[in-house]
Coordinates of C-alpha atoms in Angstrom, one line a residue:
M1271 CA -69.0 -51.1 43.2
N1272 CA -69.9 -49.9 39.4
V1273 CA -66.7 -48.2 37.7
K1274 CA -67.4 -46.8 34.2
R1275 CA -65.0 -45.2 31.6
F1276 CA -66.1 -42.1 29.8
T1277 CA -64.6 -40.2 26.6
A1278 CA -65.4 -36.9 25.4
R1279 CA -63.8 -34.2 23.4
T1280 CA -63.1 -32.0 26.4
S1281 CA -63.4 -32.5 30.3
R1282 CA -66.3 -30.4 30.2
E1283 CA -68.1 -32.8 28.3
A1284 CA -66.8 -35.6 29.9
M1285 CA -68.1 -34.5 33.4
A1286 CA -71.1 -33.5 32.0
L1287 CA -71.7 -37.8 31.2
V1288 CA -70.2 -38.4 34.7
R1289 CA -72.9 -36.3 36.0
Q1290 CA -75.8 -37.6 33.7
A1291 CA -74.6 -41.1 35.0
F1292 CA -74.0 -41.1 38.5
G1293 CA -75.7 -37.6 39.8
D1294 CA -73.7 -35.0 41.2
D1295 CA -72.1 -37.1 44.2
A1296 CA -70.1 -39.4 41.4
V1297 CA -66.8 -40.2 42.4
V1298 CA -64.0 -39.6 39.8
L1299 CA -61.0 -41.8 40.0
S1300 CA -59.0 -40.8 37.1
N1301 CA -58.8 -38.0 34.2
K1302 CA -56.5 -38.3 31.5
P1303 CA -55.8 -37.6 27.8
C1304 CA -56.6 -40.2 25.0
A1305 CA -57.1 -40.5 21.4
E1306 CA -61.0 -39.4 21.6
G1307 CA -60.1 -36.3 23.8
V1308 CA -60.4 -36.8 27.6
E1309 CA -61.0 -40.2 29.5
V1310 CA -62.6 -40.1 32.6
L1311 CA -63.0 -43.3 35.1
A1312 CA -66.1 -42.6 37.6
M1313 CA -68.5 -44.6 40.0
A1314 CA -71.7 -44.1 41.9
P1315 CA -71.2 -42.5 45.3
E1316 CA -72.5 -46.0 46.7
G1317 CA -69.5 -47.6 45.8
M1318 CA -67.5 -45.6 48.2
S1319 CA -69.4 -46.4 50.9
Q1320 CA -69.3 -50.3 50.0
I1321 CA -65.4 -49.6 50.2
E1322 CA -65.6 -48.2 53.5
R1323 CA -67.7 -50.9 55.2
V1324 CA -65.5 -53.3 53.6
A1325 CA -62.4 -52.0 54.9
A1326 CA -64.1 -51.7 58.3
T1327 CA -65.2 -55.0 58.8
A1328 CA -62.3 -56.6 57.3
P1329 CA -60.5 -59.4 60.0
R1330 CA -57.0 -59.1 61.2
V1331 CA -55.3 -62.4 60.5
S1332 CA -51.8 -62.7 61.6
S1333 CA -49.2 -64.9 59.6
P1334 CA -48.7 -68.7 61.2
S1335 CA -44.8 -67.9 61.1
R1336 CA -45.6 -64.7 63.3
V1337 CA -48.0 -66.9 65.7
A1338 CA -45.5 -69.6 65.9
A1339 CA -42.6 -67.3 67.0
R1340 CA -44.8 -65.5 69.7
P1341 CA -43.9 -68.5 72.5
A1342 CA -40.5 -67.9 71.7
Q1343 CA -40.5 -64.4 72.6
A1344 CA -40.1 -65.2 76.5
Q1345 CA -36.4 -63.6 76.5
P1346 CA -35.9 -60.5 77.7
Q1347 CA -37.2 -57.7 75.7
A1348 CA -34.9 -55.4 73.6
P1349 CA -34.5 -51.9 74.2
A1350 CA -37.1 -49.4 73.3
E1351 CA -35.1 -47.8 70.5
A1352 CA -35.3 -51.3 68.3
P1353 CA -39.0 -51.0 67.6
R1354 CA -39.1 -47.2 67.0
G1355 CA -36.1 -47.5 64.5
R1356 CA -38.1 -50.5 62.7
L1357 CA -41.2 -48.4 62.7
A1358 CA -39.4 -45.6 61.3
A1359 CA -37.7 -47.6 58.6
R1360 CA -41.1 -49.2 57.7
L1361 CA -42.5 -45.6 57.3
A1362 CA -39.4 -44.7 55.3
E1363 CA -40.3 -47.5 52.9
R1364 CA -43.9 -46.3 52.4
H1365 CA -42.8 -43.2 51.8
E1366 CA -46.0 -41.3 51.1
P1367 CA -45.8 -37.9 49.6
G1368 CA -47.6 -34.9 50.7
F1369 CA -51.4 -35.1 49.4
G1370 CA -51.8 -31.6 49.4
N1371 CA -49.9 -30.8 46.0
E1372 CA -51.7 -33.9 44.6
V1373 CA -55.0 -32.3 45.7
N1374 CA -54.1 -29.3 43.8
E1375 CA -52.8 -31.1 40.7
D1376 CA -56.2 -32.9 40.5
V1377 CA -58.1 -29.7 40.8
N1378 CA -56.5 -27.9 38.2
T1379 CA -56.8 -31.4 36.0
L1380 CA -60.3 -31.3 36.8
A1381 CA -60.9 -27.4 36.3
M1382 CA -64.1 -26.4 35.2
S1383 CA -65.6 -22.8 34.1
T1384 CA -68.1 -22.5 36.7
L1385 CA -67.3 -22.3 40.3
S1386 CA -69.7 -24.8 41.5
F1387 CA -68.4 -27.4 40.1
Q1388 CA -64.5 -26.7 41.3
D1389 CA -65.9 -26.9 45.0
Y1390 CA -67.4 -29.9 44.2
V1391 CA -64.6 -31.7 42.9
R1392 CA -62.5 -30.3 45.9
E1393 CA -64.9 -31.7 48.2
R1394 CA -64.8 -35.2 46.5
M1395 CA -61.3 -35.4 46.1
L1396 CA -60.7 -34.7 49.9
K1397 CA -63.3 -37.1 50.9
R1398 CA -61.2 -39.5 48.9
R1399 CA -58.2 -38.7 50.3
Q1400 CA -59.4 -38.9 53.6
A1401 CA -61.1 -42.3 52.8
E1402 CA -57.4 -43.7 51.6
L1403 CA -55.8 -42.2 54.7
Q1404 CA -58.4 -44.6 57.0
G1405 CA -57.8 -47.4 54.5
Q1406 CA -54.0 -47.0 55.1
Q1407 CA -54.4 -46.9 58.8
D1408 CA -56.5 -50.1 59.2
P1409 CA -53.8 -52.5 57.5
M1410 CA -51.4 -51.0 59.7
L1411 CA -53.3 -51.3 62.7
A1412 CA -53.9 -54.9 61.8
D1413 CA -50.4 -55.6 61.7
P1414 CA -49.7 -58.5 64.0
M1415 CA -46.3 -56.8 65.0
L1416 CA -48.0 -53.6 66.1
D1417 CA -50.9 -56.0 67.9
D1418 CA -48.3 -57.6 69.8
R1419 CA -46.5 -54.3 70.5
A1420 CA -49.4 -52.5 71.5
A1421 CA -48.7 -53.1 75.3
D1422 CA -45.1 -51.5 74.3
P1423 CA -45.3 -47.5 75.1
V1424 CA -42.8 -46.7 72.4
E1425 CA -44.4 -48.5 69.8
A1426 CA -48.0 -46.9 70.8
E1427 CA -46.5 -43.4 70.9
G1428 CA -45.0 -44.1 67.4
V1429 CA -48.4 -44.9 65.7
S1430 CA -50.0 -42.2 67.6
S1431 CA -47.7 -39.7 66.6
L1432 CA -48.1 -41.0 62.9
A1433 CA -52.0 -40.6 62.8
A1434 CA -51.8 -37.3 64.3
L1435 CA -49.1 -36.2 61.6
R1436 CA -51.4 -37.4 59.0
Q1437 CA -54.6 -35.7 60.6
Q1438 CA -52.4 -32.1 60.5
R1439 CA -51.9 -32.5 57.0
A1440 CA -55.5 -33.5 55.9
Q1441 CA -56.7 -30.4 58.0
A1442 CA -53.8 -28.1 56.5
A1443 CA -55.1 -29.3 52.9
M1444 CA -58.7 -28.5 54.0
Q1445 CA -57.8 -25.0 55.1
A1446 CA -55.9 -24.5 51.8
M1447 CA -58.9 -25.1 49.6
N1448 CA -61.3 -23.1 52.0
A1449 CA -58.9 -20.2 51.6
R1450 CA -59.2 -20.5 47.6
R1451 CA -62.5 -21.0 47.9
V1452 CA -63.2 -17.6 49.6
D1453 CA -60.9 -15.9 47.5
S1454 CA -62.8 -17.0 44.4
S1455 CA -66.0 -16.1 45.9
S1456 CA -64.8 -12.8 46.8
A1457 CA -63.6 -11.5 43.7
P1458 CA -65.4 -9.1 41.9
Q1459 CA -68.3 -10.0 39.5
A1460 CA -67.4 -7.4 36.9
A1461 CA -63.9 -9.1 36.0
A1462 CA -64.5 -11.6 33.2
P1463 CA -63.4 -14.8 33.9
R1464 CA -60.2 -16.1 32.6
V1465 CA -60.5 -18.1 29.6
P1466 CA -57.9 -21.1 29.0
P1467 CA -55.8 -20.7 25.9
V1468 CA -57.1 -23.1 23.2
L1469 CA -53.3 -23.9 22.2
R1470 CA -50.6 -24.5 24.4
D1471 CA -48.2 -22.4 22.9
E1472 CA -49.1 -18.7 22.8
I1473 CA -48.9 -17.1 19.3
R1474 CA -47.3 -13.8 19.2
V1475 CA -48.1 -11.2 16.7
P1476 CA -44.9 -8.9 15.9
D1477 CA -45.5 -5.2 16.9
V1478 CA -46.0 -3.5 13.4
R1479 CA -44.1 -0.4 14.8
Q1480 CA -41.1 -2.4 15.9
A1481 CA -40.9 -3.8 12.4
L1482 CA -40.9 -0.4 10.5
T1483 CA -38.1 0.7 12.9
E1484 CA -35.9 -2.4 12.3
M1485 CA -36.0 -1.9 8.4
P1486 CA -33.3 -0.4 6.9
S1487 CA -33.3 3.0 6.0
L1488 CA -31.9 4.5 2.6
S1489 CA -28.3 5.3 4.2
D1490 CA -28.1 1.7 5.4
I1491 CA -28.4 0.3 1.7
P1492 CA -24.9 -1.2 0.6
S1493 CA -22.7 1.4 -1.4
A1494 CA -22.9 -1.3 -4.5
S1495 CA -26.6 -1.1 -5.0
R1496 CA -26.3 2.9 -4.5
R1497 CA -23.6 2.8 -7.2
D1498 CA -25.7 0.7 -9.3
Q1499 CA -28.6 3.2 -9.2
Q1500 CA -26.4 5.9 -9.9
D1501 CA -24.6 4.6 -12.8
M1502 CA -28.2 3.6 -14.1
M1503 CA -29.4 7.2 -13.6
N1504 CA -26.2 8.7 -15.5
E1505 CA -26.7 6.0 -18.5
L1506 CA -30.4 7.5 -18.8
R1507 CA -29.3 10.8 -18.9
S1508 CA -26.8 10.3 -21.3
M1509 CA -29.2 8.7 -23.6
K1510 CA -31.5 11.7 -23.2
G1511 CA -28.6 14.0 -24.2
M1512 CA -27.8 12.0 -27.0
I1513 CA -31.4 11.6 -28.4
E1514 CA -31.6 15.3 -28.1
E1515 CA -28.4 16.0 -29.9
R1516 CA -29.3 13.9 -32.8
F1517 CA -32.9 15.6 -33.3
G1518 CA -31.2 18.8 -32.8
A1519 CA -28.7 17.9 -35.6
L1520 CA -31.3 16.4 -37.7
A1521 CA -33.3 19.7 -37.4
F1522 CA -30.3 21.8 -38.3
M1523 CA -29.5 19.8 -41.3
E1524 CA -33.0 20.2 -42.5
K1525 CA -32.7 24.0 -41.9
L1526 CA -29.3 24.0 -44.0
Q1527 CA -31.1 22.3 -46.7
R1528 CA -33.9 25.0 -46.9
Q1529 CA -31.6 28.0 -46.8
P1530 CA -28.7 27.9 -49.3
A1531 CA -26.6 31.1 -47.3
Q1532 CA -26.6 29.3 -44.2
A1533 CA -25.3 26.1 -46.1
R1534 CA -22.6 28.2 -47.7
L1535 CA -21.6 29.8 -44.3
T1536 CA -21.3 26.5 -42.7
Q1537 CA -19.4 24.9 -45.4
R1538 CA -17.1 27.7 -45.5
L1539 CA -16.4 28.2 -41.7
L1540 CA -15.6 24.2 -41.4
E1541 CA -13.2 24.7 -44.2
V1542 CA -11.0 27.3 -42.2
G1543 CA -10.8 25.1 -39.2
F1544 CA -13.7 26.3 -36.9
S1545 CA -15.1 23.4 -35.0
P1546 CA -18.7 22.4 -35.7
A1547 CA -19.9 23.5 -32.3
L1548 CA -19.0 27.0 -33.0
V1549 CA -20.2 27.1 -36.5
R1550 CA -23.3 25.8 -35.1
K1551 CA -24.1 28.5 -32.7
L1552 CA -22.8 30.8 -35.0
V1553 CA -25.1 29.7 -38.1
E1554 CA -28.5 29.8 -35.8
G1555 CA -27.9 33.4 -35.3
C1556 CA -27.4 34.2 -38.6
P1557 CA -30.0 37.2 -39.4
A1558 CA -33.1 36.5 -41.7
H1559 CA -32.0 38.9 -44.9
L1560 CA -28.9 36.6 -45.0
A1561 CA -30.3 33.6 -44.7
E1562 CA -32.7 34.2 -47.6
D1563 CA -30.0 35.3 -49.9
K1564 CA -29.7 32.9 -52.6
T1565 CA -27.2 34.8 -54.9
G1566 CA -24.1 33.7 -53.2
S1567 CA -22.9 37.2 -52.2
P1568 CA -20.2 37.3 -49.5
D1569 CA -22.3 39.0 -46.9
E1570 CA -22.7 36.1 -44.8
N1571 CA -18.9 35.9 -44.5
Q1572 CA -18.4 39.0 -43.6
W1573 CA -21.1 39.0 -40.8
A1574 CA -19.3 36.1 -39.7
A1575 CA -16.2 37.8 -39.3
N1576 CA -17.4 40.2 -37.5
V1577 CA -19.1 38.4 -35.2
L1578 CA -15.9 36.3 -34.7
A1579 CA -14.0 39.4 -34.1
R1580 CA -16.3 40.8 -31.4
N1581 CA -16.0 37.6 -29.4
L1582 CA -12.0 37.2 -29.8
L1583 CA -10.0 38.9 -26.7
T1584 CA -7.1 40.8 -27.4
D1585 CA -4.9 43.8 -26.1
E1586 CA -5.1 46.0 -28.5
A1587 CA -6.9 48.6 -26.3
M1588 CA -4.4 47.8 -23.6
P1589 CA -0.6 49.1 -23.1
A1590 CA 2.0 46.7 -24.6
L1591 CA 3.5 44.2 -22.5
E1592 CA 6.9 45.7 -22.7
E1593 CA 5.0 49.1 -21.6
Q1594 CA 3.7 47.4 -18.7
G1595 CA 6.5 45.9 -16.5
G1596 CA 6.6 43.1 -14.1
V1597 CA 7.1 39.6 -13.6
F1598 CA 6.3 37.2 -16.5
A1599 CA 6.9 33.4 -16.9
M1600 CA 6.5 31.9 -20.5
I1601 CA 5.2 28.3 -19.7
G1602 CA 3.8 26.0 -22.8
S1603 CA 4.5 22.8 -24.4
T1604 CA 8.3 21.6 -25.6
G1605 CA 9.0 23.5 -28.8
V1606 CA 6.4 26.1 -29.0
G1607 CA 8.8 28.9 -28.8
K1608 CA 9.2 30.3 -25.0
T1609 CA 12.7 30.6 -25.3
T1610 CA 12.4 33.0 -28.4
T1611 CA 9.4 34.6 -27.4
T1612 CA 11.2 35.8 -24.1
A1613 CA 14.2 37.2 -26.4
K1614 CA 11.6 39.1 -28.4
I1615 CA 9.7 40.5 -25.5
A1616 CA 13.2 41.4 -23.6
A1617 CA 14.6 43.3 -26.8
A1618 CA 11.4 45.3 -27.4
F1619 CA 11.6 46.2 -23.8
A1620 CA 15.7 47.0 -23.7
T1621 CA 15.2 49.1 -26.8
R1622 CA 12.7 51.3 -25.0
H1623 CA 13.7 51.3 -21.4
G1624 CA 17.4 50.2 -21.5
A1625 CA 18.7 47.0 -20.6
G1626 CA 19.5 48.1 -16.7
Q1627 CA 15.8 47.6 -16.3
L1628 CA 15.5 44.2 -17.5
G1629 CA 16.0 40.9 -15.6
L1630 CA 16.4 37.4 -17.2
I1631 CA 15.8 34.2 -15.4
T1632 CA 16.0 30.7 -16.9
L1633 CA 14.3 27.3 -15.1
D1634 CA 15.7 25.2 -18.1
A1635 CA 17.9 22.8 -16.4
Y1636 CA 16.5 19.6 -17.5
R1637 CA 18.1 19.7 -21.4
V1638 CA 21.8 19.7 -21.7
G1639 CA 23.0 23.5 -22.7
A1640 CA 18.9 24.6 -22.6
H1641 CA 19.8 27.9 -20.8
E1642 CA 22.8 28.9 -23.3
Q1643 CA 20.4 30.1 -26.1
L1644 CA 18.9 32.5 -23.5
R1645 CA 22.5 33.4 -22.2
A1646 CA 23.3 34.3 -25.9
Y1647 CA 20.6 36.5 -26.3
G1648 CA 21.5 38.1 -22.9
R1649 CA 25.0 38.4 -24.1
I1650 CA 23.7 40.4 -27.1
L1651 CA 21.3 42.6 -25.1
G1652 CA 24.0 43.0 -22.2
V1653 CA 21.8 41.5 -19.7
P1654 CA 23.0 38.5 -17.2
V1655 CA 21.0 35.4 -16.9
H1656 CA 20.2 33.9 -14.0
T1657 CA 19.6 30.3 -13.1
A1658 CA 17.2 28.9 -10.7
H1659 CA 16.8 25.0 -9.9
D1660 CA 14.1 25.4 -7.4
R1661 CA 11.5 27.4 -5.8
A1662 CA 14.0 28.8 -3.1
S1663 CA 16.3 29.9 -5.5
L1664 CA 13.8 31.5 -7.6
E1665 CA 12.6 33.2 -4.7
D1666 CA 15.8 34.5 -4.0
L1667 CA 16.5 35.6 -7.3
L1668 CA 13.3 37.6 -7.6
E1669 CA 14.2 39.2 -4.4
L1670 CA 17.6 40.2 -5.9
L1671 CA 15.7 41.8 -8.9
S1672 CA 13.2 43.4 -7.4
A1673 CA 14.4 46.7 -8.4
K1674 CA 13.8 45.8 -12.0
K1675 CA 10.8 47.1 -14.0
M1676 CA 10.5 43.8 -15.9
V1677 CA 11.9 40.4 -15.2
L1678 CA 11.3 37.4 -17.5
I1679 CA 11.3 34.0 -16.9
D1680 CA 11.9 31.1 -18.9
T1681 CA 10.7 27.7 -17.9
A1682 CA 11.4 24.1 -19.2
G1683 CA 9.5 22.8 -22.1
M1684 CA 7.0 20.0 -21.0
A1685 CA 4.3 17.9 -22.7
Q1686 CA 1.0 18.9 -21.5
R1687 CA 0.4 15.3 -20.2
D1688 CA 3.9 15.2 -18.2
T1689 CA 3.6 14.9 -14.4
R1690 CA 6.0 17.4 -13.8
T1691 CA 3.9 20.0 -15.5
R1692 CA 1.9 20.8 -12.2
E1693 CA 5.3 20.8 -10.2
L1694 CA 6.2 23.7 -12.3
L1695 CA 3.1 25.3 -11.9
D1696 CA 3.5 25.2 -8.2
M1697 CA 7.2 26.5 -8.4
L1698 CA 5.4 29.5 -10.5
A1699 CA 2.9 29.9 -7.7
H1700 CA 4.2 33.4 -6.7
A1701 CA 2.5 36.4 -5.8
S1702 CA 4.5 38.5 -8.1
V1703 CA 4.9 36.3 -11.0
K1704 CA 2.2 36.4 -14.0
K1705 CA 2.2 33.3 -16.2
I1706 CA 1.8 33.4 -20.1
L1707 CA 0.8 30.7 -22.1
V1708 CA 2.8 30.2 -25.5
V1709 CA 0.4 28.3 -27.9
N1710 CA 1.7 26.8 -31.1
A1711 CA -0.9 28.1 -33.7
A1712 CA 0.0 25.3 -36.2
Q1713 CA -1.3 22.6 -33.9
Q1714 CA -4.7 20.9 -34.2
G1715 CA -7.7 22.4 -32.7
E1716 CA -8.1 18.9 -30.1
T1717 CA -4.1 19.5 -29.2
I1718 CA -4.8 23.1 -28.5
D1719 CA -7.7 22.3 -26.4
D1720 CA -5.8 19.4 -24.2
V1721 CA -3.0 22.3 -24.0
V1722 CA -5.0 25.0 -22.6
A1723 CA -6.7 22.8 -19.9
A1724 CA -3.3 21.3 -18.9
W1725 CA -1.6 24.8 -18.5
R1726 CA -4.5 26.3 -16.8
A1727 CA -4.8 28.9 -19.2
S1728 CA -7.8 30.3 -17.3
E1729 CA -5.2 31.4 -14.5
C1730 CA -2.7 33.2 -17.1
Q1731 CA -2.3 37.0 -17.9
G1732 CA -2.8 35.8 -21.5
V1733 CA -1.7 33.6 -24.5
V1734 CA 1.0 34.3 -27.1
L1735 CA 0.0 32.6 -30.5
S1736 CA 3.8 31.6 -31.8
K1737 CA 4.6 30.1 -35.5
I1738 CA 1.3 31.5 -37.0
D1739 CA 3.6 31.7 -40.2
E1740 CA 3.7 28.0 -40.4
A1741 CA -0.1 27.3 -39.7
V1742 CA -2.3 26.6 -42.8
K1743 CA -5.7 27.0 -40.8
L1744 CA -5.6 29.7 -38.0
G1745 CA -9.0 28.7 -37.1
P1746 CA -8.6 26.2 -34.5
A1747 CA -6.4 28.5 -32.5
L1748 CA -8.9 31.4 -32.6
D1749 CA -11.8 28.9 -32.0
T1750 CA -10.1 27.6 -28.7
M1751 CA -9.5 31.3 -27.5
I1752 CA -13.2 32.5 -28.4
R1753 CA -14.7 28.9 -26.7
H1754 CA -12.4 29.4 -23.6
K1755 CA -12.4 33.3 -23.4
L1756 CA -8.7 33.8 -23.7
R1757 CA -6.9 37.0 -24.4
I1758 CA -4.1 37.1 -26.9
I1759 CA -1.5 39.2 -25.8
G1760 CA 0.9 39.1 -29.1
V1761 CA 1.6 36.7 -32.0
A1762 CA 5.0 35.1 -33.3
N1763 CA 5.2 34.5 -37.0
G1764 CA 9.1 34.0 -37.3
Q1765 CA 12.5 33.5 -35.8
R1766 CA 13.8 37.1 -36.2
V1767 CA 14.4 38.9 -33.1
P1768 CA 12.4 41.4 -32.1
E1769 CA 11.2 41.9 -35.7
D1770 CA 8.9 38.7 -35.7
W1771 CA 6.8 40.3 -32.4
H1772 CA 3.5 41.8 -33.4
R1773 CA 0.4 42.6 -31.5
L1774 CA -2.5 42.0 -34.1
S1775 CA -6.1 43.2 -33.6
A1776 CA -9.0 40.6 -33.3
Q1777 CA -10.4 41.7 -36.9
A1778 CA -7.3 41.1 -38.7
L1779 CA -6.7 37.9 -36.9
V1780 CA -10.0 36.4 -38.1
Q1781 CA -9.6 37.8 -41.3
R1782 CA -6.5 36.3 -41.5
A1783 CA -8.1 33.0 -40.6
M1784 CA -11.1 33.2 -43.0
R1785 CA -8.6 33.7 -46.0
S1786 CA -7.1 30.5 -45.7
Q1787 CA -7.6 28.0 -48.7
P1788 CA -7.7 24.5 -47.9
T1789 CA -6.3 21.9 -50.5
A1790 CA -8.6 19.8 -52.8
A1791 CA -8.3 17.0 -50.0
W1792 CA -9.7 18.9 -47.4
R1793 CA -12.4 20.9 -49.3
M1794 CA -16.0 20.0 -48.1
D1795 CA -19.6 19.6 -50.2
N1796 CA -22.9 19.3 -48.7
A1797 CA -22.7 16.0 -48.1
D1798 CA -19.8 16.3 -45.9
V1799 CA -21.3 18.7 -43.7
N1800 CA -24.3 16.5 -43.0
L1801 CA -22.2 13.9 -42.3
I1802 CA -20.3 16.3 -39.7
F1803 CA -23.2 17.2 -38.0
A1804 CA -25.2 14.0 -38.3
G1805 CA -22.1 12.0 -36.5
G1806 CA -20.8 14.5 -34.2
P1807 CA -22.1 14.3 -30.5
A1808 CA -22.3 17.4 -28.0
L1809 CA -22.0 19.9 -31.0
A1810 CA -22.7 22.6 -28.7
T1811 CA -20.0 21.5 -25.9
G1812 CA -18.0 24.6 -24.5
I1813 CA -19.6 27.4 -26.3
P1814 CA -20.1 30.1 -23.8
A1815 CA -23.7 30.9 -23.1
A1816 CA -23.1 35.0 -23.6
M1817 CA -21.5 34.6 -26.8
G1818 CA -23.0 37.6 -29.1
V1819 CA -24.0 36.4 -32.8
H1820 CA -26.1 39.3 -33.7

């Protein structure tokens, strides 16, 4: 018997070496992985024949203890169940698993790509199992106990049943192998043989479409990232606007240096209080014949005054306020002259229509004795003054005075940034109430802009310019009226009632503004004009697109 070890990278190469050494009938003893790849132990087919002959001719020797104990067995034999129990115990100790599964495992281990070699391996393994069964039966038959009990029908029956059981299991394994062979041979030839994977674990390629669907959309981006992008876009827009404004300002200043008439007009409009935004809009529309004039004639000032007057809204073409009738509420900041203006309008109306057609209401309950001033004017005119503390009482008084031709409401003065301003406006949100905003003409232009925005001047019937006798420059107030397109329904230039109540035309208001003369500290030269336009951003903000300058 010659057993050899073969090593190769794969089972196919190892089996090729075995076939080359021992032929097609070689006996494979083991197949296991090793460091070089696969290790196979095999021997020639003559070695199996030698093993079978040696197992068949081996003498059966009984042990001396068993032979010496044989004469002492003259006593009566034990019941039949004892040998059968001992045989079952020995069989349990010699537990032999079913060889059908081992055959399948060996076949799977030695699986080749061709069907013929698989059949060869199956046949050789079955032959080896059959030889092992025969080798296992011979020692059991050579056992002295079995020989001594051969005449015992119970033990003979146990041995025969064991042999029959093993024979049945061998036949079942053969049938299973034949069935697999038939199934593999009957498979369609067109089907490609299954190639075993090279790697033990399969490599799964991710689905591209699934990966795309799992990608976060734009709406799933965190709000912080979207906010950062929005802030960046806002900064870029602001930088673009600033650059455009600066280049526009530089171009405008260069234009003023080439055209002296426009430079003089710009300087004059800035001195009387008009905003740089309005001045630039006005000067850019200056006619060519005026721009080329170098004599210093007042034609450009007159042209500018006419343009401003056309864009300033007044009610000179409409009936006077005291002639219209209705319910009017005076609103505005503290100390602008709301109560005095209410008394002036009431006196003008009572002079023409009588005190019986007039109603007076005051909402000024915040200051101590605030309503006493209006009550004093009411006693002079012979008109009772009613006080409303909330919206419900105001509506009751309006219903009570609904038969009056005119009802005037005096409100409490509040700063434009006071939180109670909105409450007062909500209180006056009645269908019949028309609001009139009273503006102090002596205030700065920025303050007037703030007042107009806080008191919602666009929702008012009109604006009353008070204290124009105190204003050094009327330009800031007129500038605000032009830019916000607000209508001036009257002006007040003193404390006298009703003598200081007037309705002035737009031309008169503009001429009054243009005649103002600043003091030496507030006069401008060309360098000051360039400084204003070079450093002031948003010079065109708030200018109406429909403003006519021709």
